[in-house]
């Protein structure tokens, strides 16, 4: 790593001073103590060398528990701390801060996870207690060899990249920018607004969705710290948190800003294609605006469908360019926000009659159909007035393997999309309000109106005489064509579990499928950013409670429905959290990383290159030629910011010339020896191989 990119912190602890270990066994509110005899563990650990204090507490992570540790460090001069508690992912950082407050280097602390590794997986108290003693002994053995490490500090570029121009991306960009940081906002489509622009009203206020969106758009597009790149995709990423070198590829819009003949040019275009804004229920031209009042107002050319016939040029040759060009833009940013949004689940052909009957639509399609319906006129579908509408919940959500047909990747959508129930009830109430003579039937598996005020929509629907019927997920409703002499084109057959499994046939002029959310297909971004997907295909955070918007890649954070199903309020809240995380990372111009990285001993390294060959992280380890005592030699060089501390390099080095700081081979060997050693005063005989734990 170049010297300018790394700042060393002074070491404040002297490794030569005698080792004095403080050991703390947590009851974890009974999670550990119900199985492990914590007092016996603490008593046995007192007999180990270097252990000065061995205590228990009901909850070491509590303020009172932390205060005990701080007091012991000051009173007894402790310089190593070992705590047996829950998983390190939950409270390792908590305890590091505790020992740091007491004046001790935070990396002279060792966490032992005796809840997940012991108490939660055992039933025999004696065996669980002995295992806890051995695990804690291993932690003490490692603690004796801990070094006072220092975090790695990197200079950080005070600019962030936000990927996605929907409501979450816009909110994240604005919140980052108003904290004084630069933002590059990219959107692959020609217009901003995302899915929110397709809605007519928002819950719970009932305000016009695009009016709410316009206010946010105005703040974003006029902010001096925000640069907007439309029709732009991320094509290359190098570097690390604080210093990502990225390459963007921007496609030509085809129409210059300020073009004065928009309506005439659109009218002149002879090409008509399905309008994705209205889910293909209407058509648009190959030169188009997304909707009236969209941002930007400048039209764009749909290069996939434009025939280059030149009819638009006859309107005006100034401001239109029919050459489909690309421009590459290089940027340097400190952090990346992924706000790539969602797509509605698209039912397969024939699912509940979708694609077979024109009267079967999805909920997003119905919202657009109602928006296109003239006020005061009856609702019509397929040129027929709608008298009976049937809404079906959980289409594309809460699917069951073996019952529902899997997606193209072989998986079913087992997750709940969360927002569908309230959205369906919201539309049901709107149908009854706008069209009072319309009969609305709501077929549901479960009603999950989980948020504040959502239950009111359900109650209001009951007051509006929406008829509710409950089906079993293993016995889904069936949509079939009605007999020719029937007054409605469709029949919906359902077994209603609210009326003792009565089998019903509902005449339907309209069937609405409340489809769930699926993540947008972003396999290219996943590959570029090295972020992980969950089993539901949404992007995965490090920890849902402690690090809810961070990915495992430092500097890459999540916002909105790229992470999972959310409504608009939740998407904005997640975007604000992502912005706060970015501001915390970049606001001081420095990024601090954990020191658990590979470290090369140049005296042992002969530059064989095995470490670089097995390393899975780009530019983490390189083999470089350098001068040593006047001789040209080859040595492995680690770039800490790119190193994940996985240890693959350690395993293959033939000279034992590389280690992971904080997890060295010597420390591992000491832990293994401690686990295998006889423990003075142990309560039971060791568990024999093959014997039940």
PDB file of C-alpha atoms in Angstrom, residues 233-505:
ATOM      1  CA  UNK A 233     -24.378   1.877 -15.741  1.00  0.00           C
ATOM      2  CA  UNK A 234     -21.445   0.888 -13.559  1.00  0.00           C
ATOM      3  CA  UNK A 235     -18.971  -1.131 -15.638  1.00  0.00           C
ATOM      4  CA  UNK A 236     -15.788  -1.267 -13.547  1.00  0.00           C
ATOM      5  CA  UNK A 237     -14.841  -1.029  -9.866  1.00  0.00           C
ATOM      6  CA  UNK A 238     -11.359  -1.052  -8.400  1.00  0.00           C
ATOM      7  CA  UNK A 239      -9.915  -0.035  -5.063  1.00  0.00           C
ATOM      8  CA  UNK A 240     -11.390  -0.186  -1.615  1.00  0.00           C
ATOM      9  CA  UNK A 241     -13.414   1.738   0.946  1.00  0.00           C
ATOM     10  CA  UNK A 242     -12.418   5.382   0.895  1.00  0.00           C
ATOM     11  CA  UNK A 243     -10.845   5.067  -2.541  1.00  0.00           C
ATOM     12  CA  UNK A 244     -12.987   3.263  -5.126  1.00  0.00           C
ATOM     13  CA  UNK A 245     -11.969   3.927  -8.733  1.00  0.00           C
ATOM     14  CA  UNK A 246     -15.083   3.397 -10.801  1.00  0.00           C
ATOM     15  CA  UNK A 247     -15.922   3.585 -14.489  1.00  0.00           C
ATOM     16  CA  UNK A 248     -19.398   4.566 -15.663  1.00  0.00           C
ATOM     17  CA  UNK A 249     -20.791   4.082 -19.158  1.00  0.00           C
ATOM     18  CA  UNK A 250     -23.411   6.604 -20.229  1.00  0.00           C
ATOM     19  CA  UNK A 251     -25.589   6.116 -23.283  1.00  0.00           C
ATOM     20  CA  UNK A 252     -26.612   8.979 -25.538  1.00  0.00           C
ATOM     21  CA  UNK A 253     -30.064  10.412 -24.819  1.00  0.00           C
ATOM     22  CA  UNK A 254     -30.546  11.384 -28.455  1.00  0.00           C
ATOM     23  CA  UNK A 255     -32.342  14.613 -27.558  1.00  0.00           C
ATOM     24  CA  UNK A 256     -30.607  17.745 -26.316  1.00  0.00           C
ATOM     25  CA  UNK A 257     -31.665  19.475 -23.109  1.00  0.00           C
ATOM     26  CA  UNK A 258     -34.069  22.328 -23.784  1.00  0.00           C
ATOM     27  CA  UNK A 259     -35.443  20.765 -26.987  1.00  0.00           C
ATOM     28  CA  UNK A 260     -38.443  22.924 -27.914  1.00  0.00           C
ATOM     29  CA  UNK A 261     -40.462  20.606 -30.182  1.00  0.00           C
ATOM     30  CA  UNK A 262     -41.169  17.649 -27.918  1.00  0.00           C
ATOM     31  CA  UNK A 263     -44.857  17.087 -28.707  1.00  0.00           C
ATOM     32  CA  UNK A 264     -44.389  17.478 -32.463  1.00  0.00           C
ATOM     33  CA  UNK A 265     -41.416  15.100 -32.544  1.00  0.00           C
ATOM     34  CA  UNK A 266     -43.302  12.456 -30.540  1.00  0.00           C
ATOM     35  CA  UNK A 267     -46.340  12.818 -32.799  1.00  0.00           C
ATOM     36  CA  UNK A 268     -44.170  12.433 -35.910  1.00  0.00           C
ATOM     37  CA  UNK A 269     -42.595   9.156 -34.744  1.00  0.00           C
ATOM     38  CA  UNK A 270     -44.285   6.214 -36.545  1.00  0.00           C
ATOM     39  CA  UNK A 271     -43.021   3.530 -34.110  1.00  0.00           C
ATOM     40  CA  UNK A 272     -45.342   2.382 -31.330  1.00  0.00           C
ATOM     41  CA  UNK A 273     -44.273  -0.040 -28.592  1.00  0.00           C
ATOM     42  CA  UNK A 274     -45.910  -1.242 -25.342  1.00  0.00           C
ATOM     43  CA  UNK A 275     -45.529   1.407 -22.641  1.00  0.00           C
ATOM     44  CA  UNK A 276     -43.744  -0.174 -19.661  1.00  0.00           C
ATOM     45  CA  UNK A 277     -44.898   2.695 -17.443  1.00  0.00           C
ATOM     46  CA  UNK A 278     -48.457   1.367 -17.842  1.00  0.00           C
ATOM     47  CA  UNK A 279     -47.284  -2.274 -17.851  1.00  0.00           C
ATOM     48  CA  UNK A 280     -47.986  -2.629 -21.546  1.00  0.00           C
ATOM     49  CA  UNK A 281     -51.662  -1.617 -21.230  1.00  0.00           C
ATOM     50  CA  UNK A 282     -50.993   1.383 -23.496  1.00  0.00           C
ATOM     51  CA  UNK A 283     -48.409   2.210 -26.155  1.00  0.00           C
ATOM     52  CA  UNK A 284     -45.777   4.911 -26.543  1.00  0.00           C
ATOM     53  CA  UNK A 285     -43.488   6.133 -29.304  1.00  0.00           C
ATOM     54  CA  UNK A 286     -39.788   5.375 -29.816  1.00  0.00           C
ATOM     55  CA  UNK A 287     -39.097   8.984 -28.794  1.00  0.00           C
ATOM     56  CA  UNK A 288     -40.942   9.495 -25.536  1.00  0.00           C
ATOM     57  CA  UNK A 289     -41.427  10.994 -22.082  1.00  0.00           C
ATOM     58  CA  UNK A 290     -42.136   8.633 -19.206  1.00  0.00           C
ATOM     59  CA  UNK A 291     -45.201  10.575 -18.035  1.00  0.00           C
ATOM     60  CA  UNK A 292     -46.419  14.164 -17.981  1.00  0.00           C
ATOM     61  CA  UNK A 293     -44.245  16.095 -15.542  1.00  0.00           C
ATOM     62  CA  UNK A 294     -41.446  13.511 -15.429  1.00  0.00           C
ATOM     63  CA  UNK A 295     -37.829  14.418 -14.723  1.00  0.00           C
ATOM     64  CA  UNK A 296     -36.154  15.336 -16.877  1.00  0.00           C
ATOM     65  CA  UNK A 297     -38.806  16.742 -19.181  1.00  0.00           C
ATOM     66  CA  UNK A 298     -36.476  16.284 -22.139  1.00  0.00           C
ATOM     67  CA  UNK A 299     -37.644  13.237 -24.125  1.00  0.00           C
ATOM     68  CA  UNK A 300     -35.363  10.284 -24.785  1.00  0.00           C
ATOM     69  CA  UNK A 301     -34.936   7.961 -27.715  1.00  0.00           C
ATOM     70  CA  UNK A 302     -35.604   4.264 -27.169  1.00  0.00           C
ATOM     71  CA  UNK A 303     -32.610   2.902 -29.073  1.00  0.00           C
ATOM     72  CA  UNK A 304     -33.895  -0.692 -29.028  1.00  0.00           C
ATOM     73  CA  UNK A 305     -36.999   0.259 -31.003  1.00  0.00           C
ATOM     74  CA  UNK A 306     -35.960   3.374 -32.946  1.00  0.00           C
ATOM     75  CA  UNK A 307     -35.720   2.555 -36.698  1.00  0.00           C
ATOM     76  CA  UNK A 308     -33.706   5.730 -37.541  1.00  0.00           C
ATOM     77  CA  UNK A 309     -36.404   6.607 -40.054  1.00  0.00           C
ATOM     78  CA  UNK A 310     -35.727  10.318 -39.550  1.00  0.00           C
ATOM     79  CA  UNK A 311     -39.353  11.449 -39.199  1.00  0.00           C
ATOM     80  CA  UNK A 312     -38.525  13.272 -35.961  1.00  0.00           C
ATOM     81  CA  UNK A 313     -35.706  15.121 -37.749  1.00  0.00           C
ATOM     82  CA  UNK A 314     -38.258  16.569 -40.138  1.00  0.00           C
ATOM     83  CA  UNK A 315     -39.761  18.381 -37.168  1.00  0.00           C
ATOM     84  CA  UNK A 316     -36.397  19.832 -36.163  1.00  0.00           C
ATOM     85  CA  UNK A 317     -32.855  18.819 -37.023  1.00  0.00           C
ATOM     86  CA  UNK A 318     -31.606  20.905 -34.127  1.00  0.00           C
ATOM     87  CA  UNK A 319     -31.510  19.030 -30.845  1.00  0.00           C
ATOM     88  CA  UNK A 320     -31.982  15.459 -32.114  1.00  0.00           C
ATOM     89  CA  UNK A 321     -29.072  13.114 -32.838  1.00  0.00           C
ATOM     90  CA  UNK A 322     -29.872   9.591 -34.032  1.00  0.00           C
ATOM     91  CA  UNK A 323     -26.389   8.226 -33.324  1.00  0.00           C
ATOM     92  CA  UNK A 324     -26.404   5.777 -30.414  1.00  0.00           C
ATOM     93  CA  UNK A 325     -23.125   6.614 -28.677  1.00  0.00           C
ATOM     94  CA  UNK A 326     -21.545   5.750 -25.339  1.00  0.00           C
ATOM     95  CA  UNK A 327     -19.323   7.899 -23.145  1.00  0.00           C
ATOM     96  CA  UNK A 328     -17.123   6.486 -20.373  1.00  0.00           C
ATOM     97  CA  UNK A 329     -16.870   8.536 -17.174  1.00  0.00           C
ATOM     98  CA  UNK A 330     -14.174   7.863 -14.553  1.00  0.00           C
ATOM     99  CA  UNK A 331     -14.889   8.788 -10.932  1.00  0.00           C
ATOM    100  CA  UNK A 332     -13.207   8.352  -7.582  1.00  0.00           C
ATOM    101  CA  UNK A 333     -15.555   7.780  -4.641  1.00  0.00           C
ATOM    102  CA  UNK A 334     -15.209   6.759  -1.023  1.00  0.00           C
ATOM    103  CA  UNK A 335     -18.392   4.702  -0.669  1.00  0.00           C
ATOM    104  CA  UNK A 336     -21.119   3.120  -2.789  1.00  0.00           C
ATOM    105  CA  UNK A 337     -24.854   2.982  -2.036  1.00  0.00           C
ATOM    106  CA  UNK A 338     -26.788   0.232  -3.823  1.00  0.00           C
ATOM    107  CA  UNK A 339     -30.422   1.297  -4.300  1.00  0.00           C
ATOM    108  CA  UNK A 340     -31.341  -0.828  -7.301  1.00  0.00           C
ATOM    109  CA  UNK A 341     -34.964  -1.348  -6.312  1.00  0.00           C
ATOM    110  CA  UNK A 342     -37.400  -4.142  -7.100  1.00  0.00           C
ATOM    111  CA  UNK A 343     -39.622  -5.510  -9.823  1.00  0.00           C
ATOM    112  CA  UNK A 344     -43.147  -6.843  -9.319  1.00  0.00           C
ATOM    113  CA  UNK A 345     -43.460 -10.590  -9.571  1.00  0.00           C
ATOM    114  CA  UNK A 346     -44.757 -11.506 -13.020  1.00  0.00           C
ATOM    115  CA  UNK A 347     -47.125 -14.479 -12.869  1.00  0.00           C
ATOM    116  CA  UNK A 348     -46.292 -17.277 -15.259  1.00  0.00           C
ATOM    117  CA  UNK A 349     -48.661 -17.837 -18.178  1.00  0.00           C
ATOM    118  CA  UNK A 350     -51.817 -19.463 -16.871  1.00  0.00           C
ATOM    119  CA  UNK A 351     -51.156 -18.754 -13.181  1.00  0.00           C
ATOM    120  CA  UNK A 352     -54.628 -17.790 -11.907  1.00  0.00           C
ATOM    121  CA  UNK A 353     -55.507 -17.299 -15.577  1.00  0.00           C
ATOM    122  CA  UNK A 354     -52.865 -14.605 -16.104  1.00  0.00           C
ATOM    123  CA  UNK A 355     -52.051 -14.240 -19.793  1.00  0.00           C
ATOM    124  CA  UNK A 356     -55.038 -16.423 -20.723  1.00  0.00           C
ATOM    125  CA  UNK A 357     -57.842 -14.056 -19.757  1.00  0.00           C
ATOM    126  CA  UNK A 358     -57.689 -10.310 -20.430  1.00  0.00           C
ATOM    127  CA  UNK A 359     -59.678  -9.761 -17.233  1.00  0.00           C
ATOM    128  CA  UNK A 360     -56.831 -11.086 -15.038  1.00  0.00           C
ATOM    129  CA  UNK A 361     -54.348  -8.331 -14.119  1.00  0.00           C
ATOM    130  CA  UNK A 362     -51.749  -7.719 -11.441  1.00  0.00           C
ATOM    131  CA  UNK A 363     -52.223  -5.131  -8.707  1.00  0.00           C
ATOM    132  CA  UNK A 364     -49.643  -2.715 -10.232  1.00  0.00           C
ATOM    133  CA  UNK A 365     -51.452  -3.036 -13.577  1.00  0.00           C
ATOM    134  CA  UNK A 366     -54.799  -2.248 -11.935  1.00  0.00           C
ATOM    135  CA  UNK A 367     -53.336   0.879 -10.337  1.00  0.00           C
ATOM    136  CA  UNK A 368     -52.332   2.130 -13.781  1.00  0.00           C
ATOM    137  CA  UNK A 369     -55.687   1.090 -15.308  1.00  0.00           C
ATOM    138  CA  UNK A 370     -57.541   3.050 -12.645  1.00  0.00           C
ATOM    139  CA  UNK A 371     -55.279   6.036 -13.270  1.00  0.00           C
ATOM    140  CA  UNK A 372     -56.196   5.943 -16.960  1.00  0.00           C
ATOM    141  CA  UNK A 373     -59.912   5.642 -16.180  1.00  0.00           C
ATOM    142  CA  UNK A 374     -61.845   8.873 -16.637  1.00  0.00           C
ATOM    143  CA  UNK A 375     -63.208  10.265 -13.387  1.00  0.00           C
ATOM    144  CA  UNK A 376     -66.937   9.631 -12.996  1.00  0.00           C
ATOM    145  CA  UNK A 377     -67.001   6.822 -15.549  1.00  0.00           C
ATOM    146  CA  UNK A 378     -67.591   3.168 -14.575  1.00  0.00           C
ATOM    147  CA  UNK A 379     -64.576   0.893 -14.414  1.00  0.00           C
ATOM    148  CA  UNK A 380     -64.245  -1.165 -17.574  1.00  0.00           C
ATOM    149  CA  UNK A 381     -61.860  -3.975 -18.445  1.00  0.00           C
ATOM    150  CA  UNK A 382     -61.694  -5.607 -21.866  1.00  0.00           C
ATOM    151  CA  UNK A 383     -64.557  -3.311 -22.941  1.00  0.00           C
ATOM    152  CA  UNK A 384     -66.862  -4.715 -20.270  1.00  0.00           C
ATOM    153  CA  UNK A 385     -68.103  -2.904 -17.160  1.00  0.00           C
ATOM    154  CA  UNK A 386     -66.777  -4.387 -13.936  1.00  0.00           C
ATOM    155  CA  UNK A 387     -69.431  -5.397 -11.428  1.00  0.00           C
ATOM    156  CA  UNK A 388     -67.508  -8.030  -9.453  1.00  0.00           C
ATOM    157  CA  UNK A 389     -63.799  -7.725  -8.709  1.00  0.00           C
ATOM    158  CA  UNK A 390     -61.815 -10.494  -6.987  1.00  0.00           C
ATOM    159  CA  UNK A 391     -58.479  -9.658  -5.321  1.00  0.00           C
ATOM    160  CA  UNK A 392     -56.106 -12.580  -4.650  1.00  0.00           C
ATOM    161  CA  UNK A 393     -53.302 -12.158  -2.098  1.00  0.00           C
ATOM    162  CA  UNK A 394     -49.833 -13.728  -1.943  1.00  0.00           C
ATOM    163  CA  UNK A 395     -49.242 -14.261  -5.650  1.00  0.00           C
ATOM    164  CA  UNK A 396     -45.506 -14.782  -5.990  1.00  0.00           C
ATOM    165  CA  UNK A 397     -44.924 -14.641  -2.219  1.00  0.00           C
ATOM    166  CA  UNK A 398     -44.973 -17.233   0.578  1.00  0.00           C
ATOM    167  CA  UNK A 399     -44.658 -19.973  -2.003  1.00  0.00           C
ATOM    168  CA  UNK A 400     -44.194 -23.572  -0.889  1.00  0.00           C
ATOM    169  CA  UNK A 401     -41.597 -25.832  -2.434  1.00  0.00           C
ATOM    170  CA  UNK A 402     -43.297 -28.788  -4.082  1.00  0.00           C
ATOM    171  CA  UNK A 403     -46.619 -26.980  -4.411  1.00  0.00           C
ATOM    172  CA  UNK A 404     -45.753 -23.830  -6.346  1.00  0.00           C
ATOM    173  CA  UNK A 405     -43.856 -23.829  -9.602  1.00  0.00           C
ATOM    174  CA  UNK A 406     -40.295 -22.542  -9.100  1.00  0.00           C
ATOM    175  CA  UNK A 407     -38.725 -19.533 -10.797  1.00  0.00           C
ATOM    176  CA  UNK A 408     -36.179 -19.833 -13.599  1.00  0.00           C
ATOM    177  CA  UNK A 409     -33.422 -20.318 -11.019  1.00  0.00           C
ATOM    178  CA  UNK A 410     -35.221 -23.296  -9.517  1.00  0.00           C
ATOM    179  CA  UNK A 411     -36.241 -21.480  -6.317  1.00  0.00           C
ATOM    180  CA  UNK A 412     -39.655 -20.528  -5.012  1.00  0.00           C
ATOM    181  CA  UNK A 413     -40.347 -17.206  -3.299  1.00  0.00           C
ATOM    182  CA  UNK A 414     -40.740 -18.448   0.265  1.00  0.00           C
ATOM    183  CA  UNK A 415     -40.560 -14.962   1.786  1.00  0.00           C
ATOM    184  CA  UNK A 416     -43.469 -12.633   2.562  1.00  0.00           C
ATOM    185  CA  UNK A 417     -43.385  -9.434   0.504  1.00  0.00           C
ATOM    186  CA  UNK A 418     -44.915  -7.582   3.478  1.00  0.00           C
ATOM    187  CA  UNK A 419     -46.380  -4.578   1.669  1.00  0.00           C
ATOM    188  CA  UNK A 420     -48.886  -6.446  -0.532  1.00  0.00           C
ATOM    189  CA  UNK A 421     -51.651  -6.859   2.051  1.00  0.00           C
ATOM    190  CA  UNK A 422     -51.900  -3.171   2.887  1.00  0.00           C
ATOM    191  CA  UNK A 423     -51.513  -2.193  -0.789  1.00  0.00           C
ATOM    192  CA  UNK A 424     -54.333  -4.573  -1.744  1.00  0.00           C
ATOM    193  CA  UNK A 425     -56.628  -3.249   0.985  1.00  0.00           C
ATOM    194  CA  UNK A 426     -55.775   0.316  -0.019  1.00  0.00           C
ATOM    195  CA  UNK A 427     -56.876  -0.430  -3.582  1.00  0.00           C
ATOM    196  CA  UNK A 428     -59.947  -2.344  -2.396  1.00  0.00           C
ATOM    197  CA  UNK A 429     -61.072   0.708  -0.428  1.00  0.00           C
ATOM    198  CA  UNK A 430     -60.382   2.956  -3.423  1.00  0.00           C
ATOM    199  CA  UNK A 431     -62.460   0.682  -5.662  1.00  0.00           C
ATOM    200  CA  UNK A 432     -65.397   0.838  -3.256  1.00  0.00           C
ATOM    201  CA  UNK A 433     -65.072   4.611  -2.891  1.00  0.00           C
ATOM    202  CA  UNK A 434     -64.761   5.431  -6.600  1.00  0.00           C
ATOM    203  CA  UNK A 435     -67.185   2.763  -7.813  1.00  0.00           C
ATOM    204  CA  UNK A 436     -69.807   2.276  -5.039  1.00  0.00           C
ATOM    205  CA  UNK A 437     -71.824  -0.320  -6.982  1.00  0.00           C
ATOM    206  CA  UNK A 438     -68.765  -2.538  -7.499  1.00  0.00           C
ATOM    207  CA  UNK A 439     -68.642  -5.761  -5.447  1.00  0.00           C
ATOM    208  CA  UNK A 440     -65.145  -6.468  -4.110  1.00  0.00           C
ATOM    209  CA  UNK A 441     -64.079  -9.920  -2.908  1.00  0.00           C
ATOM    210  CA  UNK A 442     -60.752 -10.256  -1.075  1.00  0.00           C
ATOM    211  CA  UNK A 443     -59.233 -13.762  -1.101  1.00  0.00           C
ATOM    212  CA  UNK A 444     -56.368 -14.085   1.349  1.00  0.00           C
ATOM    213  CA  UNK A 445     -54.092 -16.642   2.963  1.00  0.00           C
ATOM    214  CA  UNK A 446     -53.356 -14.329   5.905  1.00  0.00           C
ATOM    215  CA  UNK A 447     -53.841 -10.589   6.348  1.00  0.00           C
ATOM    216  CA  UNK A 448     -50.529  -9.078   7.454  1.00  0.00           C
ATOM    217  CA  UNK A 449     -51.180  -5.389   8.054  1.00  0.00           C
ATOM    218  CA  UNK A 450     -48.040  -5.040  10.154  1.00  0.00           C
ATOM    219  CA  UNK A 451     -47.296  -1.302  10.276  1.00  0.00           C
ATOM    220  CA  UNK A 452     -48.692   1.623  12.205  1.00  0.00           C
ATOM    221  CA  UNK A 453     -52.076   2.574  10.777  1.00  0.00           C
ATOM    222  CA  UNK A 454     -52.177  -0.400   8.416  1.00  0.00           C
ATOM    223  CA  UNK A 455     -54.817  -2.237  10.427  1.00  0.00           C
ATOM    224  CA  UNK A 456     -57.128   0.729   9.873  1.00  0.00           C
ATOM    225  CA  UNK A 457     -57.141  -0.083   6.156  1.00  0.00           C
ATOM    226  CA  UNK A 458     -58.338  -3.588   7.004  1.00  0.00           C
ATOM    227  CA  UNK A 459     -61.083  -2.321   9.315  1.00  0.00           C
ATOM    228  CA  UNK A 460     -62.126   0.303   6.800  1.00  0.00           C
ATOM    229  CA  UNK A 461     -62.379  -2.371   4.101  1.00  0.00           C
ATOM    230  CA  UNK A 462     -64.771  -4.323   6.314  1.00  0.00           C
ATOM    231  CA  UNK A 463     -66.854  -1.196   6.837  1.00  0.00           C
ATOM    232  CA  UNK A 464     -66.829  -0.670   3.049  1.00  0.00           C
ATOM    233  CA  UNK A 465     -68.402  -4.123   2.622  1.00  0.00           C
ATOM    234  CA  UNK A 466     -65.369  -5.756   1.055  1.00  0.00           C
ATOM    235  CA  UNK A 467     -66.090  -9.507   1.313  1.00  0.00           C
ATOM    236  CA  UNK A 468     -63.211 -11.491   2.818  1.00  0.00           C
ATOM    237  CA  UNK A 469     -62.621 -15.180   2.094  1.00  0.00           C
ATOM    238  CA  UNK A 470     -59.686 -17.185   3.435  1.00  0.00           C
ATOM    239  CA  UNK A 471     -58.015 -19.962   1.448  1.00  0.00           C
ATOM    240  CA  UNK A 472     -55.452 -22.601   2.344  1.00  0.00           C
ATOM    241  CA  UNK A 473     -52.070 -22.160   0.597  1.00  0.00           C
ATOM    242  CA  UNK A 474     -52.144 -25.819  -0.372  1.00  0.00           C
ATOM    243  CA  UNK A 475     -55.558 -25.337  -1.995  1.00  0.00           C
ATOM    244  CA  UNK A 476     -55.214 -22.164  -4.022  1.00  0.00           C
ATOM    245  CA  UNK A 477     -58.155 -20.406  -5.721  1.00  0.00           C
ATOM    246  CA  UNK A 478     -58.804 -21.395  -9.319  1.00  0.00           C
ATOM    247  CA  UNK A 479     -59.743 -18.972 -12.098  1.00  0.00           C
ATOM    248  CA  UNK A 480     -61.714 -20.486 -14.991  1.00  0.00           C
ATOM    249  CA  UNK A 481     -63.817 -19.255 -17.893  1.00  0.00           C
ATOM    250  CA  UNK A 482     -67.498 -18.902 -17.084  1.00  0.00           C
ATOM    251  CA  UNK A 483     -70.153 -20.604 -19.219  1.00  0.00           C
ATOM    252  CA  UNK A 484     -71.022 -18.633 -22.351  1.00  0.00           C
ATOM    253  CA  UNK A 485     -74.463 -17.668 -21.053  1.00  0.00           C
ATOM    254  CA  UNK A 486     -73.036 -16.322 -17.769  1.00  0.00           C
ATOM    255  CA  UNK A 487     -73.196 -12.589 -17.055  1.00  0.00           C
ATOM    256  CA  UNK A 488     -69.492 -12.517 -16.056  1.00  0.00           C
ATOM    257  CA  UNK A 489     -66.586 -13.802 -18.150  1.00  0.00           C
ATOM    258  CA  UNK A 490     -64.802 -15.612 -15.289  1.00  0.00           C
ATOM    259  CA  UNK A 491     -65.486 -17.772 -12.271  1.00  0.00           C
ATOM    260  CA  UNK A 492     -63.199 -17.937  -9.239  1.00  0.00           C
ATOM    261  CA  UNK A 493     -63.444 -21.177  -7.318  1.00  0.00           C
ATOM    262  CA  UNK A 494     -62.272 -21.101  -3.719  1.00  0.00           C
ATOM    263  CA  UNK A 495     -62.666 -23.135  -0.550  1.00  0.00           C
ATOM    264  CA  UNK A 496     -63.459 -20.596   2.159  1.00  0.00           C
ATOM    265  CA  UNK A 497     -62.073 -21.475   5.592  1.00  0.00           C
ATOM    266  CA  UNK A 498     -64.065 -18.684   7.227  1.00  0.00           C
ATOM    267  CA  UNK A 499     -67.302 -20.568   6.452  1.00  0.00           C
ATOM    268  CA  UNK A 500     -66.243 -24.074   7.456  1.00  0.00           C
ATOM    269  CA  UNK A 501     -64.572 -24.938   4.135  1.00  0.00           C
ATOM    270  CA  UNK A 502     -67.545 -24.062   1.994  1.00  0.00           C
ATOM    271  CA  UNK A 503     -66.731 -24.330  -1.721  1.00  0.00           C
ATOM    272  CA  UNK A 504     -67.719 -21.172  -3.551  1.00  0.00           C
ATOM    273  CA  UNK A 505     -67.855 -19.947  -7.136  1.00  0.00           C
TER     274      UNK A 505
END
